[in-house]
PDB file of C-alpha atoms in Angstrom:
ATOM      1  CA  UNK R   1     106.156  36.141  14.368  1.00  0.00           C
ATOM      2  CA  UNK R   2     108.799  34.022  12.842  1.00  0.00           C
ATOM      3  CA  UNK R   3     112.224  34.169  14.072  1.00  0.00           C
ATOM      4  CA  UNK R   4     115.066  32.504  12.255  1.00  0.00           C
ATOM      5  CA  UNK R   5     118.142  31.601  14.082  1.00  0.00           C
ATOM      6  CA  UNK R   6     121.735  29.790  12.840  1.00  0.00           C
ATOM      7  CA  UNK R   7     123.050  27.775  15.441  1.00  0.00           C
ATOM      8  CA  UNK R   8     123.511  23.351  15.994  1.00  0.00           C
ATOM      9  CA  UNK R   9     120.389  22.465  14.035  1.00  0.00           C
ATOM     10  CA  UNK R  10     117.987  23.065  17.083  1.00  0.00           C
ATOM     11  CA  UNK R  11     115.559  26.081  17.269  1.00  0.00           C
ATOM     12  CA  UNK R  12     115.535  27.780  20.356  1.00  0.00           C
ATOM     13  CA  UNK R  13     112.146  26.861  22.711  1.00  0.00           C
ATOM     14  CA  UNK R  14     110.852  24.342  20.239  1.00  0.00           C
ATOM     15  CA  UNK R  15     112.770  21.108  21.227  1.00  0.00           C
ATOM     16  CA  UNK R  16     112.801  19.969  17.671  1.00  0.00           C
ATOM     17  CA  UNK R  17     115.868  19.164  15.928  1.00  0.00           C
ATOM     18  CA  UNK R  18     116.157  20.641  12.340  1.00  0.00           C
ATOM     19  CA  UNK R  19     119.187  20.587  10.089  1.00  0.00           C
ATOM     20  CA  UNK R  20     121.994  22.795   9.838  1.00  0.00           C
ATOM     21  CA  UNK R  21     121.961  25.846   7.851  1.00  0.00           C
ATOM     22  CA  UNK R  22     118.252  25.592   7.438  1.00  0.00           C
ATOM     23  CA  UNK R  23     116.029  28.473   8.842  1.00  0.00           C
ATOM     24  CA  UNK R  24     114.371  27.318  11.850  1.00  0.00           C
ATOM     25  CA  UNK R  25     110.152  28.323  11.385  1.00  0.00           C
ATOM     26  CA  UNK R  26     108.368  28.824  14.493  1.00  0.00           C
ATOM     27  CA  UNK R  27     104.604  29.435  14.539  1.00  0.00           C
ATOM     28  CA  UNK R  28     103.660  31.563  16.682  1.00  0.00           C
ATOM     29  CA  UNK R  29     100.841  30.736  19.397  1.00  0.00           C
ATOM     30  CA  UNK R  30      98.392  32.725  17.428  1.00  0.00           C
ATOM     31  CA  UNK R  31      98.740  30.875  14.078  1.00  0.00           C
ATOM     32  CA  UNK R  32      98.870  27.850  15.851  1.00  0.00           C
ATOM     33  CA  UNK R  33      95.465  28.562  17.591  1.00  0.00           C
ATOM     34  CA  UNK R  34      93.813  29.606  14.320  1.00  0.00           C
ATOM     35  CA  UNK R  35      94.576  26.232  12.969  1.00  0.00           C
ATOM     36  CA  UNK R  36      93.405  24.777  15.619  1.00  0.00           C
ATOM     37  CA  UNK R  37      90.467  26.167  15.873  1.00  0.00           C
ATOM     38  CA  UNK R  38      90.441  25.736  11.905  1.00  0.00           C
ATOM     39  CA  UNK R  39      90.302  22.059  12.320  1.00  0.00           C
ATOM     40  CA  UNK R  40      87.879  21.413  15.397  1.00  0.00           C
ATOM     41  CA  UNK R  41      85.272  24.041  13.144  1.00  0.00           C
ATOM     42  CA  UNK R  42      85.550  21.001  10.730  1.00  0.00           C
ATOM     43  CA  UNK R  43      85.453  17.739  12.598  1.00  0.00           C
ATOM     44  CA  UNK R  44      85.154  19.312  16.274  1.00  0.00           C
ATOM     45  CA  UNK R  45      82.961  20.662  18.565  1.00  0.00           C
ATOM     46  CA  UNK R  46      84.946  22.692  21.445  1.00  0.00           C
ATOM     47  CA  UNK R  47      83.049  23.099  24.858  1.00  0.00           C
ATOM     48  CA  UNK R  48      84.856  24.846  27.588  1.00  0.00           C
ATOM     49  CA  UNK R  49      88.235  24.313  25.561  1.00  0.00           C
ATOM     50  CA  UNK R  50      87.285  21.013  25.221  1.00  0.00           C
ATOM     51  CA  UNK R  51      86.916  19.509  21.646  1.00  0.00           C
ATOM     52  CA  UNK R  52      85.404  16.382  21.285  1.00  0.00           C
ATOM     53  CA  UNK R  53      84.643  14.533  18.031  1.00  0.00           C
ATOM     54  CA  UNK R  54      82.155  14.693  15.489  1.00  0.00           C
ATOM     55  CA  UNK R  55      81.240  11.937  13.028  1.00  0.00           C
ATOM     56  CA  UNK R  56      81.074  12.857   9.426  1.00  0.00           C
ATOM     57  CA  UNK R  57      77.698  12.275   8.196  1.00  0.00           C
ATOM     58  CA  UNK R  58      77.573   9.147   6.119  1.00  0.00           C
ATOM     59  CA  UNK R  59      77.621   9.758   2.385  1.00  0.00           C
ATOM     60  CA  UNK R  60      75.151   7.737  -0.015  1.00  0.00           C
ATOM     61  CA  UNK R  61      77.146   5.806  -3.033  1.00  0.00           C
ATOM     62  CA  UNK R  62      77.355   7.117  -5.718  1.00  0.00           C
ATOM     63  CA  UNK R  63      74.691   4.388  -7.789  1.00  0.00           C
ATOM     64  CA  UNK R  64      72.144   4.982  -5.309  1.00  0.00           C
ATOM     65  CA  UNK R  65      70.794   8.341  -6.306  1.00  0.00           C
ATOM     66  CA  UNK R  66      70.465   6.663  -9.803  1.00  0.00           C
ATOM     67  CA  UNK R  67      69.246   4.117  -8.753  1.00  0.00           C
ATOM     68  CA  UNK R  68      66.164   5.403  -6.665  1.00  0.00           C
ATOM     69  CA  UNK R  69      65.491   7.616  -9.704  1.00  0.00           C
ATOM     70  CA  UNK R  70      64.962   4.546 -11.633  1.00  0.00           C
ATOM     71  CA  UNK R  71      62.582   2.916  -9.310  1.00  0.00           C
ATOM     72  CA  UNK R  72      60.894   6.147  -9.264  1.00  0.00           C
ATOM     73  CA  UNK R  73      60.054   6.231 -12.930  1.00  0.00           C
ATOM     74  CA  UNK R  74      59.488   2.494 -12.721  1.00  0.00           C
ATOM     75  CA  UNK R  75      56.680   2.920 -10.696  1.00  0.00           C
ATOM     76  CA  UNK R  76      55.270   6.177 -12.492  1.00  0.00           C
ATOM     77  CA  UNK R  77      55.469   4.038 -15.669  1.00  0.00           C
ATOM     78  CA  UNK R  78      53.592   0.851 -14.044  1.00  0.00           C
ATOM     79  CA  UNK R  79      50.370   3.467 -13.030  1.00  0.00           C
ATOM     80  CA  UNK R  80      49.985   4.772 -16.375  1.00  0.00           C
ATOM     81  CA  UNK R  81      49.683   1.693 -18.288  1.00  0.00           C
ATOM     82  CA  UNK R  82      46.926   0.392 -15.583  1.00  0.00           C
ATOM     83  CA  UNK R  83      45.350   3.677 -16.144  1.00  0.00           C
ATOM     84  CA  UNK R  84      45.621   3.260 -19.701  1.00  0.00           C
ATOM     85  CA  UNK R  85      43.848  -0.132 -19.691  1.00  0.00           C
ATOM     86  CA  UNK R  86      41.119   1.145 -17.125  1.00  0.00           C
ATOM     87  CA  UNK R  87      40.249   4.187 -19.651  1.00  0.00           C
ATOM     88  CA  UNK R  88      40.594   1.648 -22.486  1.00  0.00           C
ATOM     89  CA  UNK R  89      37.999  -0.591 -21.244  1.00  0.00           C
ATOM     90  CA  UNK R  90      35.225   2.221 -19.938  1.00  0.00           C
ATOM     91  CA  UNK R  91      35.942   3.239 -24.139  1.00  0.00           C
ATOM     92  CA  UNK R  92      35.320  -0.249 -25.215  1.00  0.00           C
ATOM     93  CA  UNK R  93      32.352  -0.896 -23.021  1.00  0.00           C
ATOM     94  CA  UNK R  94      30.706   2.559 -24.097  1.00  0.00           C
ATOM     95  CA  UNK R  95      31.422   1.626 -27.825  1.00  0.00           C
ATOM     96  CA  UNK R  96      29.508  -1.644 -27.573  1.00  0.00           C
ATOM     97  CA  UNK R  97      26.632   0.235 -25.659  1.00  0.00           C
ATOM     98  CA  UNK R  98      25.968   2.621 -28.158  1.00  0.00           C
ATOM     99  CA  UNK R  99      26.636   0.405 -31.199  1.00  0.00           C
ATOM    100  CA  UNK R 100      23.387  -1.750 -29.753  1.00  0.00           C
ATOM    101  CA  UNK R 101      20.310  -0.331 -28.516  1.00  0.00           C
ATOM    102  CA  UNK R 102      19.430  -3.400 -26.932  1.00  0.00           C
ATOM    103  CA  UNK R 103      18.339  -2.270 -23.253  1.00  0.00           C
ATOM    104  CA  UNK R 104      20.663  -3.731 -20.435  1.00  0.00           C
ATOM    105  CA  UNK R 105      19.317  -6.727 -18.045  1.00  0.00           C
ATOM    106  CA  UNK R 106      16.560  -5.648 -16.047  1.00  0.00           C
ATOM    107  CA  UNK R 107      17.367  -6.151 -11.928  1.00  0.00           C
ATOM    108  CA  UNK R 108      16.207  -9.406 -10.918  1.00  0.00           C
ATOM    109  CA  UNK R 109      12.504  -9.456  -8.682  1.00  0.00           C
ATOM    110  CA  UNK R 110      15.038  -9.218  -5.459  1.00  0.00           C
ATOM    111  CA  UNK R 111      17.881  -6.900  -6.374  1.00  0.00           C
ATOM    112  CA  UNK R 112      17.154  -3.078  -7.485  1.00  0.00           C
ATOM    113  CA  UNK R 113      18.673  -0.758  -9.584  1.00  0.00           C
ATOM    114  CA  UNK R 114      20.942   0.280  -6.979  1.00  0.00           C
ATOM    115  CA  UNK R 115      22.597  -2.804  -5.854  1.00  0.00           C
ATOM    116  CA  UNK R 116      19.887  -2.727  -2.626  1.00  0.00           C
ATOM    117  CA  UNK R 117      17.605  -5.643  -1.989  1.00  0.00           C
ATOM    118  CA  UNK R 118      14.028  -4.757  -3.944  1.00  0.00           C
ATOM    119  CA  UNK R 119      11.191  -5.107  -1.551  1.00  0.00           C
ATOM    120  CA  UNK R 120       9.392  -7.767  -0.951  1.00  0.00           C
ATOM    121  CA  UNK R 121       6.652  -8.403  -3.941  1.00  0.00           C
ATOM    122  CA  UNK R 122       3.181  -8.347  -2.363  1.00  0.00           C
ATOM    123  CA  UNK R 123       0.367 -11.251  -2.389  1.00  0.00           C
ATOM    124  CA  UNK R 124      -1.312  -9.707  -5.589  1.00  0.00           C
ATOM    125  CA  UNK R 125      -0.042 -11.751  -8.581  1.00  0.00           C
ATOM    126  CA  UNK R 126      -2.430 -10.630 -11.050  1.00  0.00           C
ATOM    127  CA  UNK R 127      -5.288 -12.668 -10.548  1.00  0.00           C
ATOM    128  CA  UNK R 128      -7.938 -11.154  -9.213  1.00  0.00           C
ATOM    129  CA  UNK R 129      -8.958 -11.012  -5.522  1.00  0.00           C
ATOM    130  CA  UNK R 130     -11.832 -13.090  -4.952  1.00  0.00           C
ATOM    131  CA  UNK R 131     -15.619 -10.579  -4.304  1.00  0.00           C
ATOM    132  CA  UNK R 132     -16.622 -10.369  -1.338  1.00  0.00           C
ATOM    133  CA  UNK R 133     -19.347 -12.568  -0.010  1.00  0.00           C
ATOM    134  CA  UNK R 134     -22.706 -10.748  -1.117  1.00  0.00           C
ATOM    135  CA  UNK R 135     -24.141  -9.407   2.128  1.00  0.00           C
ATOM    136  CA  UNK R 136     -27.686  -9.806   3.148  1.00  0.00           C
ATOM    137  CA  UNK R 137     -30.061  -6.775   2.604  1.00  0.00           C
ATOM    138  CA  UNK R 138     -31.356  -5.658   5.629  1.00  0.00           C
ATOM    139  CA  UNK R 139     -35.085  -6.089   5.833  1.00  0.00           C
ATOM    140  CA  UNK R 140     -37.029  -3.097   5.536  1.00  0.00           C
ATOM    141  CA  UNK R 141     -39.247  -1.252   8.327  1.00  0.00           C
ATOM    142  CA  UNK R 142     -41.880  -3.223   9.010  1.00  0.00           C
ATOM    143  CA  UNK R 143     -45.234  -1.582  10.118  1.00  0.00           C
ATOM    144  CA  UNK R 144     -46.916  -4.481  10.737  1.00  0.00           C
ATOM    145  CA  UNK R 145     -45.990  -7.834  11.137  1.00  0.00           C
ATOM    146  CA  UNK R 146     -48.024 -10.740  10.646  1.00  0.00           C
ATOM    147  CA  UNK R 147     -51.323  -9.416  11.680  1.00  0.00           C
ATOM    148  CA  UNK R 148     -54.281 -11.749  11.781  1.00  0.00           C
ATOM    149  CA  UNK R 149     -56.592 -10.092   8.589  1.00  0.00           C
ATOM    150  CA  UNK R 150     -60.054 -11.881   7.530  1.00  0.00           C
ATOM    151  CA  UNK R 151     -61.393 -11.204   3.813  1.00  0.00           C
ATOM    152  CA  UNK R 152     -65.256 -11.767   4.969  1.00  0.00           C
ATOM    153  CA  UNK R 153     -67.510 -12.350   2.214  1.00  0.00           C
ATOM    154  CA  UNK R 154     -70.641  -9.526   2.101  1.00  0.00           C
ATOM    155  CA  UNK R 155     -74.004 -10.296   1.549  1.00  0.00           C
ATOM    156  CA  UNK R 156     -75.675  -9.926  -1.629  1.00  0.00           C
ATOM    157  CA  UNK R 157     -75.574  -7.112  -3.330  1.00  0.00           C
ATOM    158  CA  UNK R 158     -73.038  -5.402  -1.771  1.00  0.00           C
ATOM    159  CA  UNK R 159     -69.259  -3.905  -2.367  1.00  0.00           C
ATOM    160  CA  UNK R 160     -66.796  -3.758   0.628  1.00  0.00           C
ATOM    161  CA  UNK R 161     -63.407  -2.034   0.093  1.00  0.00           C
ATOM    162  CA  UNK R 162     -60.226  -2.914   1.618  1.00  0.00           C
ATOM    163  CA  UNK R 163     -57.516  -0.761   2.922  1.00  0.00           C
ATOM    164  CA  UNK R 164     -54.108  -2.358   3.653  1.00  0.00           C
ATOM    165  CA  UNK R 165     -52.445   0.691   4.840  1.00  0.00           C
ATOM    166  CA  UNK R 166     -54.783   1.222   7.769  1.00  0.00           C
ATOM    167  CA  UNK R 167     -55.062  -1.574   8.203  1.00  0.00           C
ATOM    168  CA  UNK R 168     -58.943  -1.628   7.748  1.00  0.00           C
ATOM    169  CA  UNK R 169     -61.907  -3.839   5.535  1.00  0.00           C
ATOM    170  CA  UNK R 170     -64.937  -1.222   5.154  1.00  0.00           C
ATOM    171  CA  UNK R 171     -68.187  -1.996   6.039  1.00  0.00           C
ATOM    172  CA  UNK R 172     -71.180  -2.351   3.241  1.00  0.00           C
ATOM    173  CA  UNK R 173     -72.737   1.008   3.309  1.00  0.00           C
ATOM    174  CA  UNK R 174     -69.332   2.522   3.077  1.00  0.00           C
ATOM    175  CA  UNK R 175     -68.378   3.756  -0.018  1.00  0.00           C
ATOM    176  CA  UNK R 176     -65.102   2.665  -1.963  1.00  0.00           C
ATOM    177  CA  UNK R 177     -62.405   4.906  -2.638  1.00  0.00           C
ATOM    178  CA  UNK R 178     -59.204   5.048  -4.340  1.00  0.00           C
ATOM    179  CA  UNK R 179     -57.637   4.626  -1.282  1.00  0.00           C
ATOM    180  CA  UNK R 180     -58.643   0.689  -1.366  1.00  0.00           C
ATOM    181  CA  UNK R 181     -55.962  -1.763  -2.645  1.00  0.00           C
ATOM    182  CA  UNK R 182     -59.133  -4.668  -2.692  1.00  0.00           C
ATOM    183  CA  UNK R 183     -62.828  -4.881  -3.188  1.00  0.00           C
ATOM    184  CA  UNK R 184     -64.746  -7.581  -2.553  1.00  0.00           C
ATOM    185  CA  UNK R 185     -67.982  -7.610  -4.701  1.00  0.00           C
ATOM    186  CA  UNK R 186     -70.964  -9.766  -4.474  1.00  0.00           C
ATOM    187  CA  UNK R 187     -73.113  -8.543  -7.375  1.00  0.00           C
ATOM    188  CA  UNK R 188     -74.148 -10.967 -10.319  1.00  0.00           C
ATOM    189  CA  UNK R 189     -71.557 -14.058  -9.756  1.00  0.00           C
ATOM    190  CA  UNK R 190     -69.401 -12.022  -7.472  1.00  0.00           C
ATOM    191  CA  UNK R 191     -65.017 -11.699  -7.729  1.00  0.00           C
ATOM    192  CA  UNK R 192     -61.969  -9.915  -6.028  1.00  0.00           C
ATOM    193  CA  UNK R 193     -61.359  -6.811  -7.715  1.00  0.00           C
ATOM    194  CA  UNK R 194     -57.508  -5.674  -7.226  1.00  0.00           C
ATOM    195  CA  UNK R 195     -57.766  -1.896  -7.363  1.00  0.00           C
ATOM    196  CA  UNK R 196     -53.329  -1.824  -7.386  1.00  0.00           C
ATOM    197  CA  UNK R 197     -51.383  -4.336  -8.729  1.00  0.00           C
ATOM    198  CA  UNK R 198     -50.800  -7.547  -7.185  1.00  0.00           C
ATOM    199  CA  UNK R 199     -48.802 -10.698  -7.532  1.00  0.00           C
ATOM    200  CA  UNK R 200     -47.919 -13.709  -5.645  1.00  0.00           C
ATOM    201  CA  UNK R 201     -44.660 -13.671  -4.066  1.00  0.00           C
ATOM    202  CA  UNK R 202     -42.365 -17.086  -3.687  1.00  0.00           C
ATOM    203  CA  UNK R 203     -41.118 -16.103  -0.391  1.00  0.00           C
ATOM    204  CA  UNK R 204     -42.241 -14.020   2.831  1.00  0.00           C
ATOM    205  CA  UNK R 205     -39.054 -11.298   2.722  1.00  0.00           C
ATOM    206  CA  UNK R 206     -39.464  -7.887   1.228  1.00  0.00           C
ATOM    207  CA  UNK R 207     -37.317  -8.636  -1.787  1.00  0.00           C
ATOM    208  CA  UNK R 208     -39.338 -12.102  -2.605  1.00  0.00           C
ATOM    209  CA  UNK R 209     -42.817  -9.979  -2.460  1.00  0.00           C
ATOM    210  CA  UNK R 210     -41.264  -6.740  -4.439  1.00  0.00           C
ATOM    211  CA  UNK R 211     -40.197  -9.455  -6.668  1.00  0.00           C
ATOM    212  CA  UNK R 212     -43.855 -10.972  -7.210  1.00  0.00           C
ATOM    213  CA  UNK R 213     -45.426  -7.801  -7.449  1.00  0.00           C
ATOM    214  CA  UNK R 214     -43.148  -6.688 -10.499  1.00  0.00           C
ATOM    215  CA  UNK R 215     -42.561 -10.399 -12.266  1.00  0.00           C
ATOM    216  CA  UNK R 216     -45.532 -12.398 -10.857  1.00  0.00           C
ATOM    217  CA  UNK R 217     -48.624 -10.263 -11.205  1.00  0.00           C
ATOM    218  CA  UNK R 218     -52.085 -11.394 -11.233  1.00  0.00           C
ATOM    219  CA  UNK R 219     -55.053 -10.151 -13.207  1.00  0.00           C
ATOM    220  CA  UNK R 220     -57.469  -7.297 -12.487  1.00  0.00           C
ATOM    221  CA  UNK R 221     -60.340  -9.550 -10.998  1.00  0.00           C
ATOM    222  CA  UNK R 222     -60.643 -13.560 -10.101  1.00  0.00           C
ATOM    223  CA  UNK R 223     -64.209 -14.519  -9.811  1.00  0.00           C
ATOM    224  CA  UNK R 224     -65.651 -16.417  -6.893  1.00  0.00           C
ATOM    225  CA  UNK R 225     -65.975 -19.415  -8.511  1.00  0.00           C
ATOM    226  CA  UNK R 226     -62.377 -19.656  -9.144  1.00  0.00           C
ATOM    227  CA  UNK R 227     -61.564 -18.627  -5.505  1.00  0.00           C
ATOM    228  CA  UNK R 228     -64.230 -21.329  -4.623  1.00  0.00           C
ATOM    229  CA  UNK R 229     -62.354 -23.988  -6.348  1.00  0.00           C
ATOM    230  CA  UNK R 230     -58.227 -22.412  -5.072  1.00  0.00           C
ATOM    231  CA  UNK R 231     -57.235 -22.389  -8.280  1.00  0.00           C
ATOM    232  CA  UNK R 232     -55.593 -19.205  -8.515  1.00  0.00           C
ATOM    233  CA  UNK R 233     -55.229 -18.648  -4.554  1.00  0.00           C
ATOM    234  CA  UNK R 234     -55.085 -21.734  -2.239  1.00  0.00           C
ATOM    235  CA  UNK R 235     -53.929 -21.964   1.356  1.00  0.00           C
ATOM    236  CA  UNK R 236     -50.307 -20.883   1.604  1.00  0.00           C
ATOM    237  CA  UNK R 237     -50.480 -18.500  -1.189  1.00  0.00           C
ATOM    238  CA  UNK R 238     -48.742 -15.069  -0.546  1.00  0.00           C
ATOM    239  CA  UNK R 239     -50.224 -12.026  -2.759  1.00  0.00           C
ATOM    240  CA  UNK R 240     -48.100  -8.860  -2.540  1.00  0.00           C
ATOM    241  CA  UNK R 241     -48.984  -5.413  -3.739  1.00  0.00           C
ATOM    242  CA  UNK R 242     -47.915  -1.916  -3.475  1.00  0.00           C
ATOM    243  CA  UNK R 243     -50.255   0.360  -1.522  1.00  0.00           C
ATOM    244  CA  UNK R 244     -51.721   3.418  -2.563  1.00  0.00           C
ATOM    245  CA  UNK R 245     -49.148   5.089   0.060  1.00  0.00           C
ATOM    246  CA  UNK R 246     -46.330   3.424  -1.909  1.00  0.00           C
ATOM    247  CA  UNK R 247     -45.940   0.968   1.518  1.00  0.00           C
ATOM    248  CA  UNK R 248     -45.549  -3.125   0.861  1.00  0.00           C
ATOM    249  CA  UNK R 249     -48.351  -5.283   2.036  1.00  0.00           C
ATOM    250  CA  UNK R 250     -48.059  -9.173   1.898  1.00  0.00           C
ATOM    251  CA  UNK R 251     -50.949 -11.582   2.489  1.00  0.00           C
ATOM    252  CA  UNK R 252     -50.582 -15.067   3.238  1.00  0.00           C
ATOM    253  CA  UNK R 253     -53.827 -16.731   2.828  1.00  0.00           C
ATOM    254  CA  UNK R 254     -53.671 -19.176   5.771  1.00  0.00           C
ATOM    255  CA  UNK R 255     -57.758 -20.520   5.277  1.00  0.00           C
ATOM    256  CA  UNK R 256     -60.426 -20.182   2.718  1.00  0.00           C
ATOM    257  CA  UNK R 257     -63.990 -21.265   3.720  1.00  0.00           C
ATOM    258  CA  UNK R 258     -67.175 -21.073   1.976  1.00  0.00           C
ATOM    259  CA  UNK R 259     -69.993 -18.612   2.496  1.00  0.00           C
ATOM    260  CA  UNK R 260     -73.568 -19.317   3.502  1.00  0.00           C
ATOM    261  CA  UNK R 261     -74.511 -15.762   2.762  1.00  0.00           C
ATOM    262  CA  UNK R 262     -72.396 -15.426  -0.947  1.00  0.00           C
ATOM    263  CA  UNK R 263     -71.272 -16.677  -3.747  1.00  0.00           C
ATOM    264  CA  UNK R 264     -67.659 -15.690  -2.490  1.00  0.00           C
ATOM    265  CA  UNK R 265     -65.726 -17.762   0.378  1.00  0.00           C
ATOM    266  CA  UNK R 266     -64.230 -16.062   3.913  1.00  0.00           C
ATOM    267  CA  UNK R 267     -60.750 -15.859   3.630  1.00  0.00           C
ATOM    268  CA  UNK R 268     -58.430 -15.958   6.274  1.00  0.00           C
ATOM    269  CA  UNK R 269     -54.859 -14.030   6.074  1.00  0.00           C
ATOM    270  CA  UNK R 270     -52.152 -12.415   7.871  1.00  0.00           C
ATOM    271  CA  UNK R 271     -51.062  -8.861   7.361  1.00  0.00           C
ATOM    272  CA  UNK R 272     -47.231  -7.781   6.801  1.00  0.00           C
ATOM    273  CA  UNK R 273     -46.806  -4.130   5.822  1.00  0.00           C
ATOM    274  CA  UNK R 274     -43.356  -2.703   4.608  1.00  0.00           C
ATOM    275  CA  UNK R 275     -42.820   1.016   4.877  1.00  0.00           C
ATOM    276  CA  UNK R 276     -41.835   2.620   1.626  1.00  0.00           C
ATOM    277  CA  UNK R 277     -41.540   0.131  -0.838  1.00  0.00           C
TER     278      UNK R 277
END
């Protein structure tokens, strides 16, 4: 409510002086509150109807918004010309690989494909692995070993047969078979008749006697004179033959004597048998 009053230049209740013949304004309690309260809303936070002061927030210059923007785009810039020179050079490098069809370089003996270490290359470097040692063949069965055998002369005129699978010699009134691997005969001049084939071996193991049966072989008959005289079978002489059982028989003439009875000598031997030759 405003009041106006004439008077000595002082408005009643306010204390003020004012000049003469102007109105005198008083603002009422109400409007003076509102404006107030007005102000502290602005820079003033009341609490309990007392205001205390609040700093304005400080304001950026005006250049630096600019200038932040310009960094900004300085920086965007800077990234797209590096990723303009990385895409550049994967083009370039993919250019050159298909203008050549040169293959790349092969990984080294110790570095794979992968950037990983390539394992270790083994002994083998293409020259080949020394053979094994030849092993020794086993010795066959043996169904008689160095048996004591004598090769008798007979009387004249008589035929013994010999049978080295038995082992047996027959006696004269025994008739030969095919069974007999020898017969001794001491008709006319008298001779060794080898009924299978026989040969003379240059060793005492089963290979060495197959060997002188099949690459050593003797003939069919050697007269007494000749076995007399040792010139086809002396002491130390080993004949081998197959047997009419298909068995290996070795003889190794150890003595050769003459006869008073024949025109052939005794013959001393000893007996090895093989089974299964």
């Amino acid at each position: 409510m405003v009041n106006e009053q004439a008077g000595d230049g002082r408005s009643s209740g306010s204390g003020e002086p004012h000049e003469p013949g102007e109105p005198s304004i008083r603002m009422g309690a109400t409007a003076r509150d509102q404006g107030i309260n007005h102000q502290a809303g602005r820079d003033q936070t009341v609490i309990n109807n007392t205001y205390y002061h609040v700093p304005p927030k400080p304001e950026r210059p005006p250049g630096a918004p600019a200038a932040d923007r310009s960094r900004h785009r300085v920086m965007l810039a800077g990234v797209a010309a590096v990723v303009v020179v990385i895409a550049g050079g994967f083009g370039i490098k993919a250019m050159l690989a298909g203008g050549h069809d040169q293959p790349g370089p092969t990984p080294g003996p110790t570095q794979s494909t992968r950037g990983e270490p390539a394992p270790a290359p083994t002994e083998s470097s293409g020259e080949p692995s020394p053979e094994p040692p030849p092993t020794q063949p086993q010795d066959r069965e043996k169904l008689l070993a160095a048996r004591p055998f004598a090769l008798r002369a007979p009387s004249e005129p008589n035929v013994i047969g010999v049978d080295l699978d038995t082992p047996k010699v027959k006696p004269p009134n025994e008739v030969t078979s095919s069974d007999d691997e020898l017969q001794l005969s001491e008709i006319s001049d008298g001779d060794w008749e080898f009924r299978t084939t026989t040969g003379i071996s240059a060793g005492k193991t089963f290979e060495q006697c197959l060997q002188g049966v099949q690459g050593n072989a003797l003939p069919s008959r050697i007269d007494a004179k000749d076995l007399r005289k040792q010139r086809t079978i002396r002491v130390g002489t080993v004949l081998c033959t197959e047997t009419s059982e298909g068995n290996l028989a070795m003889l190794e003439v150890t003595s050769i004597t003459p006869s008073a009875d024949s025109d052939l000598p005794d013959v001393q031997t000893k007996l090895t048998v093989w089974e299964n030759a």
